[in-house]
mmCIF file of N, CA and C in Angstrom:
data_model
loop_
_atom_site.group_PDB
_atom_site.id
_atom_site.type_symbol
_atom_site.label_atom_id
_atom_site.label_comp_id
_atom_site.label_asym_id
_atom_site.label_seq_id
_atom_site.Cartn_x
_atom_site.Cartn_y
_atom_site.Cartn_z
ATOM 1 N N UNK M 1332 -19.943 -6.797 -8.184
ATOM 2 C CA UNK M 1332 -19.610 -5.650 -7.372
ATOM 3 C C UNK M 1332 -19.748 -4.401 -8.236
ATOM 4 N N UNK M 1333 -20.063 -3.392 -8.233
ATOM 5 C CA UNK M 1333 -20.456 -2.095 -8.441
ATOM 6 C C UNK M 1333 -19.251 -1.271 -7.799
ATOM 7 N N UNK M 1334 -18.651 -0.605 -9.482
ATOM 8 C CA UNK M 1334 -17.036 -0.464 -9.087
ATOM 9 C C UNK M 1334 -17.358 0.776 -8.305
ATOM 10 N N UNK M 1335 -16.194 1.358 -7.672
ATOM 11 C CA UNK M 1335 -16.237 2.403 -6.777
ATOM 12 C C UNK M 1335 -14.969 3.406 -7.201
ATOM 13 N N UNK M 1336 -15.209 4.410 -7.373
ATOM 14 C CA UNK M 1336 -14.554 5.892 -7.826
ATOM 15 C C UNK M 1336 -14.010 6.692 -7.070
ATOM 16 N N UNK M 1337 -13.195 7.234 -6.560
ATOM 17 C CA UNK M 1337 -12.634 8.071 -5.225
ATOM 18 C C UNK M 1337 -11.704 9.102 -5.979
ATOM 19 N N UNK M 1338 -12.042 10.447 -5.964
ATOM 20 C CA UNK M 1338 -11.164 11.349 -6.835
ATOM 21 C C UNK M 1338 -10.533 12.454 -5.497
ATOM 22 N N UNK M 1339 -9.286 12.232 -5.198
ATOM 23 C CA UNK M 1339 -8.922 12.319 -3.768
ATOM 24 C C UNK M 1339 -7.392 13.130 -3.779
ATOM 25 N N UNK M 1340 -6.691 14.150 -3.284
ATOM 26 C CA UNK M 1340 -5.282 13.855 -3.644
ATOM 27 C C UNK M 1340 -4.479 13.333 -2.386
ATOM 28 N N UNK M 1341 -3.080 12.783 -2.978
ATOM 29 C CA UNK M 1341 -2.348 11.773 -2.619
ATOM 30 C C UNK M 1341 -1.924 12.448 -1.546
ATOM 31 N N UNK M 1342 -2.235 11.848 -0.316
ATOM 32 C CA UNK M 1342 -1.532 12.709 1.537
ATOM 33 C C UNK M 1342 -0.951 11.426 1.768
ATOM 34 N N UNK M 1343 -0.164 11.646 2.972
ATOM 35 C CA UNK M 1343 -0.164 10.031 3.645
ATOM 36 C C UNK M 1343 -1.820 10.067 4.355
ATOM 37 N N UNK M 1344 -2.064 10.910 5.131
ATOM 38 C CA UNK M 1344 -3.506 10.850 5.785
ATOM 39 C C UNK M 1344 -4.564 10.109 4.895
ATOM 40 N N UNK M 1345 -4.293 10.380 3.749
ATOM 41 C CA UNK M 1345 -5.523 9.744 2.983
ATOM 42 C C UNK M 1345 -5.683 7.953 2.775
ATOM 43 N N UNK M 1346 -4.104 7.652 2.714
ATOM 44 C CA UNK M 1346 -3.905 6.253 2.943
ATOM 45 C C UNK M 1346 -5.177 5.159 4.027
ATOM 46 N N UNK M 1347 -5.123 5.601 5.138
ATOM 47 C CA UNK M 1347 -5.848 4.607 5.899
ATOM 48 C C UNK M 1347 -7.232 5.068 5.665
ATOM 49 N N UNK M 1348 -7.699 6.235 5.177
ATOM 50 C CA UNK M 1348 -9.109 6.295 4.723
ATOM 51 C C UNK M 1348 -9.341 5.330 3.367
ATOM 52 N N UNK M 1349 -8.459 5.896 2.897
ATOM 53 C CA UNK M 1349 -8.678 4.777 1.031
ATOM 54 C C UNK M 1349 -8.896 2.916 1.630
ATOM 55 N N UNK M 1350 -8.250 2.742 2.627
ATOM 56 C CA UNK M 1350 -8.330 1.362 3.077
ATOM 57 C C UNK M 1350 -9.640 0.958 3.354
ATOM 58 N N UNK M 1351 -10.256 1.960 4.775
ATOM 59 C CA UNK M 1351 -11.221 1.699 5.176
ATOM 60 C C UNK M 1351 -12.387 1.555 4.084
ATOM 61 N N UNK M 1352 -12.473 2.236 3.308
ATOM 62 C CA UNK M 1352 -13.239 2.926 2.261
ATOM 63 C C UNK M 1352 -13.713 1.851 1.400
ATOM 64 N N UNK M 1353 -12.639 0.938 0.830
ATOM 65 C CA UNK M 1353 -12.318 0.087 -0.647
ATOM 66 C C UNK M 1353 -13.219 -1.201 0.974
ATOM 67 N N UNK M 1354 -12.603 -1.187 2.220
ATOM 68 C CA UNK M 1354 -13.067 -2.277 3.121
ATOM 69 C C UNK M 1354 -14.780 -2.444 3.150
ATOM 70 N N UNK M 1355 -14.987 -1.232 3.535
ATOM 71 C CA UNK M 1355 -17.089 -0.951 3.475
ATOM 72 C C UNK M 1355 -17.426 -1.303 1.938
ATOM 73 N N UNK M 1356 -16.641 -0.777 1.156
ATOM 74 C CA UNK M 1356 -17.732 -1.036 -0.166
ATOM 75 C C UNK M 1356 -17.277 -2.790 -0.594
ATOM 76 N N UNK M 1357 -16.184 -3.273 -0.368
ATOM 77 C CA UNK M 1357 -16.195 -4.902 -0.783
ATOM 78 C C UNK M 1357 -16.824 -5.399 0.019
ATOM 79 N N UNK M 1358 -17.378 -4.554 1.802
ATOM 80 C CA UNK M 1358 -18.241 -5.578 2.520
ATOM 81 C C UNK M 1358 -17.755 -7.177 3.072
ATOM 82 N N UNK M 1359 -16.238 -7.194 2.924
ATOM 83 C CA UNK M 1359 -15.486 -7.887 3.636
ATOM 84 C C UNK M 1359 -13.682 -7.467 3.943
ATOM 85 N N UNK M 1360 -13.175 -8.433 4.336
ATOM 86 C CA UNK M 1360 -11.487 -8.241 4.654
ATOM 87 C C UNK M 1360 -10.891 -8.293 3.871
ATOM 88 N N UNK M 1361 -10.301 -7.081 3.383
ATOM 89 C CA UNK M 1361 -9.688 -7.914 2.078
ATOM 90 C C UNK M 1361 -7.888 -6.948 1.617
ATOM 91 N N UNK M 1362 -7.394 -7.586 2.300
ATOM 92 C CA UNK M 1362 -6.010 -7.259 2.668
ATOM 93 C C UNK M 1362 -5.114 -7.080 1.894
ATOM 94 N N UNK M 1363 -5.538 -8.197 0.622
ATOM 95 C CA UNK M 1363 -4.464 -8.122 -0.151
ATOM 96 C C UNK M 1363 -4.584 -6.723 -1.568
ATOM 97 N N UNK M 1364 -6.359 -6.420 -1.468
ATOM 98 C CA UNK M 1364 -6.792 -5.269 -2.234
ATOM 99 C C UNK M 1364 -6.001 -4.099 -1.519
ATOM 100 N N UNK M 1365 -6.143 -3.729 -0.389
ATOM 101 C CA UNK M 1365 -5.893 -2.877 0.501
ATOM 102 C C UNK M 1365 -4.298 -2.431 0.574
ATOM 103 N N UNK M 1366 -3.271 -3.660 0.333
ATOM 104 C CA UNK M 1366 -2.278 -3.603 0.289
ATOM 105 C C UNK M 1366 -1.770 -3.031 -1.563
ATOM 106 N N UNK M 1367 -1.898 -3.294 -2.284
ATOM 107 C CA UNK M 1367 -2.119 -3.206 -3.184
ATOM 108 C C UNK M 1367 -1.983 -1.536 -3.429
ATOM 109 N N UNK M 1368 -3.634 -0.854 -2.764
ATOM 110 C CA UNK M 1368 -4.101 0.596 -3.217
ATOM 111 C C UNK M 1368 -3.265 1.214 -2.429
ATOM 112 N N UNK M 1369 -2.765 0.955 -1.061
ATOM 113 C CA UNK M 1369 -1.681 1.413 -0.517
ATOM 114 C C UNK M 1369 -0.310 1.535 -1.096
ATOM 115 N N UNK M 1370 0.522 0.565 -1.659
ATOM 116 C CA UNK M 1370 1.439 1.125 -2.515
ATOM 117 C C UNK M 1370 1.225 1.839 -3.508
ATOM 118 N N UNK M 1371 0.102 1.633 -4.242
ATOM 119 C CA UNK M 1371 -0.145 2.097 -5.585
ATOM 120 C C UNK M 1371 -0.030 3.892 -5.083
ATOM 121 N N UNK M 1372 -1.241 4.764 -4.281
ATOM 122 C CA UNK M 1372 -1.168 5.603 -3.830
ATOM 123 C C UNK M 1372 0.490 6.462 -3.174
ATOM 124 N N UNK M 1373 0.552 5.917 -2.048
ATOM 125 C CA UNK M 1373 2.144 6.025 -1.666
ATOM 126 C C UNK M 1373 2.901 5.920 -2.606
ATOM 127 N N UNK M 1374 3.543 5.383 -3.894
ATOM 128 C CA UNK M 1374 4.398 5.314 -4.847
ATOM 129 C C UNK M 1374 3.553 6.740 -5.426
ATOM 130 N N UNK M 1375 3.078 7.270 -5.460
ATOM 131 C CA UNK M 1375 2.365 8.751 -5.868
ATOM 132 C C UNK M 1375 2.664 9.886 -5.255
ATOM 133 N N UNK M 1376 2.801 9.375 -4.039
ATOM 134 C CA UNK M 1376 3.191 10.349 -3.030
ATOM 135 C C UNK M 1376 4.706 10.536 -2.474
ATOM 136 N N UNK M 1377 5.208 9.096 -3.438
ATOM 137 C CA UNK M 1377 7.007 9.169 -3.140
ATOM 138 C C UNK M 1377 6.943 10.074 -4.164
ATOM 139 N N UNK M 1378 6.588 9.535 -5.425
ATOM 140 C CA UNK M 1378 7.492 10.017 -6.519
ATOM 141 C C UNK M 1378 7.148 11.188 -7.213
ATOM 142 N N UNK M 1379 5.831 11.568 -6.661
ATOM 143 C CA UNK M 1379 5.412 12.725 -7.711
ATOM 144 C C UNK M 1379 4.996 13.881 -6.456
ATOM 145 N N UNK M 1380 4.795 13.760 -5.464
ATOM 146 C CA UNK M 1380 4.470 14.550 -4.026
ATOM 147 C C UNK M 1380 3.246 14.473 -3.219
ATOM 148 N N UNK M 1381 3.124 15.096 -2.170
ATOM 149 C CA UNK M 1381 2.179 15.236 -1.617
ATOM 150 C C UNK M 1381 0.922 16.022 -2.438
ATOM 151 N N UNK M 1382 -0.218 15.502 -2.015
ATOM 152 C CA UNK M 1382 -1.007 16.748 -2.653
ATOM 153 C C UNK M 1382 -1.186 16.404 -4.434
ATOM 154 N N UNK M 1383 -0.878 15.811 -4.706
ATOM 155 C CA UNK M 1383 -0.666 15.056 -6.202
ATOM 156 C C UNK M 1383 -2.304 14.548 -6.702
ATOM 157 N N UNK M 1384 -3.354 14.888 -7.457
ATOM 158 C CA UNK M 1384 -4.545 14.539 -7.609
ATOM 159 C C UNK M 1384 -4.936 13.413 -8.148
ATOM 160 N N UNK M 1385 -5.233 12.318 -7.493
ATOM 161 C CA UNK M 1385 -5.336 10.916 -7.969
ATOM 162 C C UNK M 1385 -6.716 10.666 -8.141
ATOM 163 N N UNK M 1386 -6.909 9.795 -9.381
ATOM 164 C CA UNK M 1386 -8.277 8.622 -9.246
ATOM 165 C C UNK M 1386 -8.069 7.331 -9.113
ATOM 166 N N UNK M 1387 -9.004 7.121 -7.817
ATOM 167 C CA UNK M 1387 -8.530 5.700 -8.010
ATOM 168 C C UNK M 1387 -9.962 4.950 -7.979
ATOM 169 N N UNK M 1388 -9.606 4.006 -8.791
ATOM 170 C CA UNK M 1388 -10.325 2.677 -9.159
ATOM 171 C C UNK M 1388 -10.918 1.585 -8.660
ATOM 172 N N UNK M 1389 -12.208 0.669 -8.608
ATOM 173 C CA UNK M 1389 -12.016 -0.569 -7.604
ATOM 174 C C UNK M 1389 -13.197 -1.033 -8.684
ATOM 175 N N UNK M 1390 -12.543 -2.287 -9.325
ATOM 176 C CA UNK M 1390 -13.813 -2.820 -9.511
ATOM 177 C C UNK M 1390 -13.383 -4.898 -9.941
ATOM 178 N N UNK M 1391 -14.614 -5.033 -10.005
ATOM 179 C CA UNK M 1391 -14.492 -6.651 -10.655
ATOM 180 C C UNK M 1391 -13.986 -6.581 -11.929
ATOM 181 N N UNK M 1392 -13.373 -7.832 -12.413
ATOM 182 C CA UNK M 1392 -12.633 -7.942 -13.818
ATOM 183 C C UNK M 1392 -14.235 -8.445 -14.628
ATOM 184 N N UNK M 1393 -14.027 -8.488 -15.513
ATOM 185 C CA UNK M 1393 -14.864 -8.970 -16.555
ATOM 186 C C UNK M 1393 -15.549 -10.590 -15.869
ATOM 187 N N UNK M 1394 -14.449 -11.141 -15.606
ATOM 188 C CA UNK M 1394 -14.968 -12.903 -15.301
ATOM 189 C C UNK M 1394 -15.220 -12.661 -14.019
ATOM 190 N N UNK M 1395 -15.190 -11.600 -13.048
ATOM 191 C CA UNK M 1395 -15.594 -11.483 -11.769
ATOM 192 C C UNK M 1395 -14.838 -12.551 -11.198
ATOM 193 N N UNK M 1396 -13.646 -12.899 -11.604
ATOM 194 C CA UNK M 1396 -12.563 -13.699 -10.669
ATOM 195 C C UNK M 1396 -11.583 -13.258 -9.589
ATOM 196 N N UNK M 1397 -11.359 -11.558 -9.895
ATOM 197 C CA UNK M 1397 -10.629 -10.539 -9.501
ATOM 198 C C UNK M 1397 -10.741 -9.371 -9.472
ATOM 199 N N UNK M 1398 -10.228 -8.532 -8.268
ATOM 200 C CA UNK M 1398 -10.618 -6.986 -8.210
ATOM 201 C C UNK M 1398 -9.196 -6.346 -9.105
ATOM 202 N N UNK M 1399 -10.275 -5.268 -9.678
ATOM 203 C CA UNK M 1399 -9.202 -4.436 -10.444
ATOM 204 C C UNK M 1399 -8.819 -3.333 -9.759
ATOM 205 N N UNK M 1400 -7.276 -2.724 -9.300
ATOM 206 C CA UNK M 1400 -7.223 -1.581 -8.336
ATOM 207 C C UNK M 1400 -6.631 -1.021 -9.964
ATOM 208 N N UNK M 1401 -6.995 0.618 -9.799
ATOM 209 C CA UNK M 1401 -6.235 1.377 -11.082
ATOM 210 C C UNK M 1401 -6.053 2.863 -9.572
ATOM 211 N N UNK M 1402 -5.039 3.401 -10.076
ATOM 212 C CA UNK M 1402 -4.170 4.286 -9.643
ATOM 213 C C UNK M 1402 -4.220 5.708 -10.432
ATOM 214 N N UNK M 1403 -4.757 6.673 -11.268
ATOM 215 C CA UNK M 1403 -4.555 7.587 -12.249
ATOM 216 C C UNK M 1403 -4.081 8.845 -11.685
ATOM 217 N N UNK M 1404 -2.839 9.084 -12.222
ATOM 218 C CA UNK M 1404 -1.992 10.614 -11.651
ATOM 219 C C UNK M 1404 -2.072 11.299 -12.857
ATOM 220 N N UNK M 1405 -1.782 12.452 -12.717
ATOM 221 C CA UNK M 1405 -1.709 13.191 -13.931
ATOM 222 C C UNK M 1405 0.416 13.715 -14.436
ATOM 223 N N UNK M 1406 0.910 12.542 -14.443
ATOM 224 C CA UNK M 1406 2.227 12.421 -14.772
ATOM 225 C C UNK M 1406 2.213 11.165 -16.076
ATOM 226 N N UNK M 1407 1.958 11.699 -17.228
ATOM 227 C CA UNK M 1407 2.183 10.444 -17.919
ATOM 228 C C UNK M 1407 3.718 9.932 -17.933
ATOM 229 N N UNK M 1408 4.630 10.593 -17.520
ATOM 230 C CA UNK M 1408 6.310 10.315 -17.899
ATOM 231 C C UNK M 1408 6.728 9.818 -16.967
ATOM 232 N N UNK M 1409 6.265 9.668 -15.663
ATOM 233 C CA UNK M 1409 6.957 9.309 -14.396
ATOM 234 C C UNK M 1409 6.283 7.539 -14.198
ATOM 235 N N UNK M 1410 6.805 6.513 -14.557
ATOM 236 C CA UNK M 1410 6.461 5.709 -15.049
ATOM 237 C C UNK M 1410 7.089 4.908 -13.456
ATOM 238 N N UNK M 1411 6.541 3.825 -13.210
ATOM 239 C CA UNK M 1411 7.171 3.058 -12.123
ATOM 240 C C UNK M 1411 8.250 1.893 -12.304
ATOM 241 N N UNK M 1412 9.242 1.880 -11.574
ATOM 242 C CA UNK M 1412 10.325 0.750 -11.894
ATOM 243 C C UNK M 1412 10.497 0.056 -10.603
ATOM 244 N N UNK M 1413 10.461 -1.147 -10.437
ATOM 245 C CA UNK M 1413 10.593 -1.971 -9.863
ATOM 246 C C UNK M 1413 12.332 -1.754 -9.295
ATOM 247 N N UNK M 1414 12.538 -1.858 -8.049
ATOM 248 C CA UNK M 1414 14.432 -1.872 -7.292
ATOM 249 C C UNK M 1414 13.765 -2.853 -6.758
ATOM 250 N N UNK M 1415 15.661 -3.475 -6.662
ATOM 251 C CA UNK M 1415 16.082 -4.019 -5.821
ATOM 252 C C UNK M 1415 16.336 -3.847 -4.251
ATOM 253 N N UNK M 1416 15.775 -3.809 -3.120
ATOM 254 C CA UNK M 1416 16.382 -2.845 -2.103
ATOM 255 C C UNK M 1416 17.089 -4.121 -1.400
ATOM 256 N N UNK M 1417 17.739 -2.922 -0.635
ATOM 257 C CA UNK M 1417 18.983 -4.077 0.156
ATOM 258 C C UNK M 1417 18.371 -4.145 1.529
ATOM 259 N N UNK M 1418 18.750 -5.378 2.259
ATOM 260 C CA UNK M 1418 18.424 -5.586 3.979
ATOM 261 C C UNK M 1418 17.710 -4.446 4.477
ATOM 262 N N UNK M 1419 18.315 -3.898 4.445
ATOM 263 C CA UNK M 1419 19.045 -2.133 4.885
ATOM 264 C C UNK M 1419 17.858 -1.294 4.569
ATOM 265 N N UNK M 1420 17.394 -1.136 3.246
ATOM 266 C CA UNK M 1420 16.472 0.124 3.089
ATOM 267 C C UNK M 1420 15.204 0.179 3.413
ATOM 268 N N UNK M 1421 14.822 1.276 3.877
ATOM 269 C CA UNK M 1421 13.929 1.642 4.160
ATOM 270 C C UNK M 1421 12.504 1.619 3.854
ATOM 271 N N UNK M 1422 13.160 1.780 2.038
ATOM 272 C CA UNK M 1422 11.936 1.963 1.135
ATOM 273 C C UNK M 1422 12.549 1.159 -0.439
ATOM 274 N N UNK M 1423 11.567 0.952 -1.328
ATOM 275 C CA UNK M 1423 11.956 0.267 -2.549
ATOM 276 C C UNK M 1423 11.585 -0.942 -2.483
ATOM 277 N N UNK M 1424 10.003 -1.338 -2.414
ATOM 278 C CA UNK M 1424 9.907 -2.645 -2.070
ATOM 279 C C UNK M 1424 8.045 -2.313 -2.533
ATOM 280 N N UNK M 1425 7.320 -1.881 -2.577
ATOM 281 C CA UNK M 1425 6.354 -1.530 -3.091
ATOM 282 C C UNK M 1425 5.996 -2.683 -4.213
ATOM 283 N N UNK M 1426 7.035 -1.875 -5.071
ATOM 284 C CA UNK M 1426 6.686 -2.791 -7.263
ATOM 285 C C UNK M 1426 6.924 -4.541 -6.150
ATOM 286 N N UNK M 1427 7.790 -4.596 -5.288
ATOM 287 C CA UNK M 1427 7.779 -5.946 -5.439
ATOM 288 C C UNK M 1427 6.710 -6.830 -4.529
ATOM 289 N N UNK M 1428 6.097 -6.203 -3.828
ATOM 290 C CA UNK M 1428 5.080 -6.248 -2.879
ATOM 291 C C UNK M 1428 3.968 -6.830 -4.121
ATOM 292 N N UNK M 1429 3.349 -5.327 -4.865
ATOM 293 C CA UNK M 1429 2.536 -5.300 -5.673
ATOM 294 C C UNK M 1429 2.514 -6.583 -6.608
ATOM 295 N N UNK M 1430 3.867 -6.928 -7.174
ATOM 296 C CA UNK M 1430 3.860 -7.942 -7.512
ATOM 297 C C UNK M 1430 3.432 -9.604 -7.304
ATOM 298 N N UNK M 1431 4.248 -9.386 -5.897
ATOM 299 C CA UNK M 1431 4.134 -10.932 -5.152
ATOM 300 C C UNK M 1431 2.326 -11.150 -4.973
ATOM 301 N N UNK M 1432 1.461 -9.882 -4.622
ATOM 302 C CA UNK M 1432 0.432 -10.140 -4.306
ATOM 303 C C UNK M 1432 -0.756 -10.500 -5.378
ATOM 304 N N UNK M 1433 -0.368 -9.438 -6.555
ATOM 305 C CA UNK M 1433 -1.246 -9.311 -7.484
ATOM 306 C C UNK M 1433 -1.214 -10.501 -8.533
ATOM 307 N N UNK M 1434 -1.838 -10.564 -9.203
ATOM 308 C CA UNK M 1434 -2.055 -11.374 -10.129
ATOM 309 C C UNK M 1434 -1.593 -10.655 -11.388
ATOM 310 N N UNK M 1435 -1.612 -10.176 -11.751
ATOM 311 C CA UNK M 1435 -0.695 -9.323 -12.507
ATOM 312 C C UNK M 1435 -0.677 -7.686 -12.713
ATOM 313 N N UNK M 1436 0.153 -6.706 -12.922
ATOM 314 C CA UNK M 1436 -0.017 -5.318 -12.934
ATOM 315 C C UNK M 1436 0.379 -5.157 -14.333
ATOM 316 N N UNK M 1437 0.415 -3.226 -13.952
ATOM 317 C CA UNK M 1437 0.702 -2.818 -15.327
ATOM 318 C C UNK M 1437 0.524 -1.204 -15.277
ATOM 319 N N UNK M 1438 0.805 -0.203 -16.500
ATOM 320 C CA UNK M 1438 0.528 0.776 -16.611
ATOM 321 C C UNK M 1438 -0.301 0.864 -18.019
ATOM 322 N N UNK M 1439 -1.012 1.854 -17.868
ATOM 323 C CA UNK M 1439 -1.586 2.418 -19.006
ATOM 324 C C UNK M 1439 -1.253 3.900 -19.125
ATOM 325 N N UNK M 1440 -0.946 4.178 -20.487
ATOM 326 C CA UNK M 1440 -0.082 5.643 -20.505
ATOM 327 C C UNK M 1440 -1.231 6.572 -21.561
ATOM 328 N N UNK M 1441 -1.769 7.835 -21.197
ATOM 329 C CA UNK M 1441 -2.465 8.782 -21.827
ATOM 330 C C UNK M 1441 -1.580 10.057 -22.079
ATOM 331 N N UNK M 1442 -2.207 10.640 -22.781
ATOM 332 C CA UNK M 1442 -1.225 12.154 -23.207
ATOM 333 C C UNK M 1442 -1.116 13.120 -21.639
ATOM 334 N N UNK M 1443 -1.954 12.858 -20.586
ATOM 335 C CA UNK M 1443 -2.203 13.797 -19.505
ATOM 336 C C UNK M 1443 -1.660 13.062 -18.646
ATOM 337 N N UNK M 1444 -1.936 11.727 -18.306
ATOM 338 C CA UNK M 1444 -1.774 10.757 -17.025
ATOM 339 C C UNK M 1444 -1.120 9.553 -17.439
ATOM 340 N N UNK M 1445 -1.216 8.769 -16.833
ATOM 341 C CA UNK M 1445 -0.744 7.579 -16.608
ATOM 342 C C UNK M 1445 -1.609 6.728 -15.600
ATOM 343 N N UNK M 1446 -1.639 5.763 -15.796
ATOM 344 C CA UNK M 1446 -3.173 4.710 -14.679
ATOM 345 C C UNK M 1446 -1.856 3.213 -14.410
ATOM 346 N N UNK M 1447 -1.980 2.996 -12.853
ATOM 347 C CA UNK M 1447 -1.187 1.593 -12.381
ATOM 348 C C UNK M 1447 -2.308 1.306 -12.236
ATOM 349 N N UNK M 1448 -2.284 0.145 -12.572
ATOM 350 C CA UNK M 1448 -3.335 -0.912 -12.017
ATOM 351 C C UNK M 1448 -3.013 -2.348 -11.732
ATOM 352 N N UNK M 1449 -3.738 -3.018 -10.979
ATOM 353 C CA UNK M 1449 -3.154 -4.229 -10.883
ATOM 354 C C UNK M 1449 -4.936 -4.913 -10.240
ATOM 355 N N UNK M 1450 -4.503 -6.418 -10.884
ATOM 356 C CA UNK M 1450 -5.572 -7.377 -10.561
ATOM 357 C C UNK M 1450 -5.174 -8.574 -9.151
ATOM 358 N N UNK M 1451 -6.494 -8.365 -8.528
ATOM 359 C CA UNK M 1451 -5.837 -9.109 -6.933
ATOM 360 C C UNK M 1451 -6.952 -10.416 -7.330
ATOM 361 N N UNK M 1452 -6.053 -11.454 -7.119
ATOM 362 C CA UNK M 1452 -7.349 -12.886 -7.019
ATOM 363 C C UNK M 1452 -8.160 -12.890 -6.213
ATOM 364 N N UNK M 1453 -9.551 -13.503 -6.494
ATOM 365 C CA UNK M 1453 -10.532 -13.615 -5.796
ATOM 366 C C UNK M 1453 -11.831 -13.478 -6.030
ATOM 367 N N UNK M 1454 -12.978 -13.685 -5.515
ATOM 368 C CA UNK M 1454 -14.343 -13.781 -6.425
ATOM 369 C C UNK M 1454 -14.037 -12.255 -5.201
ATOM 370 N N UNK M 1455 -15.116 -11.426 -5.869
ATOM 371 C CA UNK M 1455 -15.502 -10.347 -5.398
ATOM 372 C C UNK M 1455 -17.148 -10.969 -5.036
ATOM 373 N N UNK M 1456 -17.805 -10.224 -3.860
ATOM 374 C CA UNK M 1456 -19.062 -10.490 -3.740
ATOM 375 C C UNK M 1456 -19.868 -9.614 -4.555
ATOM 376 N N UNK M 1457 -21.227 -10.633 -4.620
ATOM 377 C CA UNK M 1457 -22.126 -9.416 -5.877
ATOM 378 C C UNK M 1457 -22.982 -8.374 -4.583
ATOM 379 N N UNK M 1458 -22.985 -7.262 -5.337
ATOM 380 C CA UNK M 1458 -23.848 -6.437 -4.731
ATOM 381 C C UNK M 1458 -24.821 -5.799 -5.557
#
């Protein structure tokens, strides 16, 4: 797969475009990527605001076993933490989403930004 680049800032509006978007260029369904760039984005737009200038990422891992989603804000300090949420809340369930789905995440920290990324199982198709 031939990674794909989107330099976009963080709206809610932009959410279901980033979906469709990451959907045409993998050229199949792929829900659990989708779910994934959706929190990643939205946790951007909780914590740092609307309008917030993101890059985001899509590509195959090295062994082409898994897609790589990366997230890049320009907040290196605002780092993500995983809650607990109760029955009850609304929100705080993202990190654990991201988790359950991905194969594993992570941050990478620069002097300007900060990059989430996380790896989703699966062969990616070649293009």
């Amino acid at each position: 797969m031939r990674p794909l680049t989107l330099d976009l800032l963080a709206l809610p509006k932009a959410v279901p475009e980033l979906r469709r978007a990451v959907s045409g260029h993998l050229g199949r369904p792929c829900p659990d990527v989708q779910l994934c760039l959706t929190e990643l984005v939205t946790n951007v737009i909780t914590h740092l605001g609307e309008g917030t200038p993101v890059t985001v990422r899509i590509a195959s891992t090295a062994d082409g076993g898994r897609t790589r989603i990366e997230v890049t804000d320009p907040d290196p300090h605002a780092w993500p933490a995983p809650r607990r949420a109760a029955g009850s809340d609304e929100s705080g369930r993202g990190l654990a989403l991201l988790a359950a789905t991905a194969s594993r995440w992570g941050v990478t920290h620069g002097p300007a930004a900060k990059t989430v990324w996380c790896e989703v199982p699966g062969r990616s198709p070649s293009r």
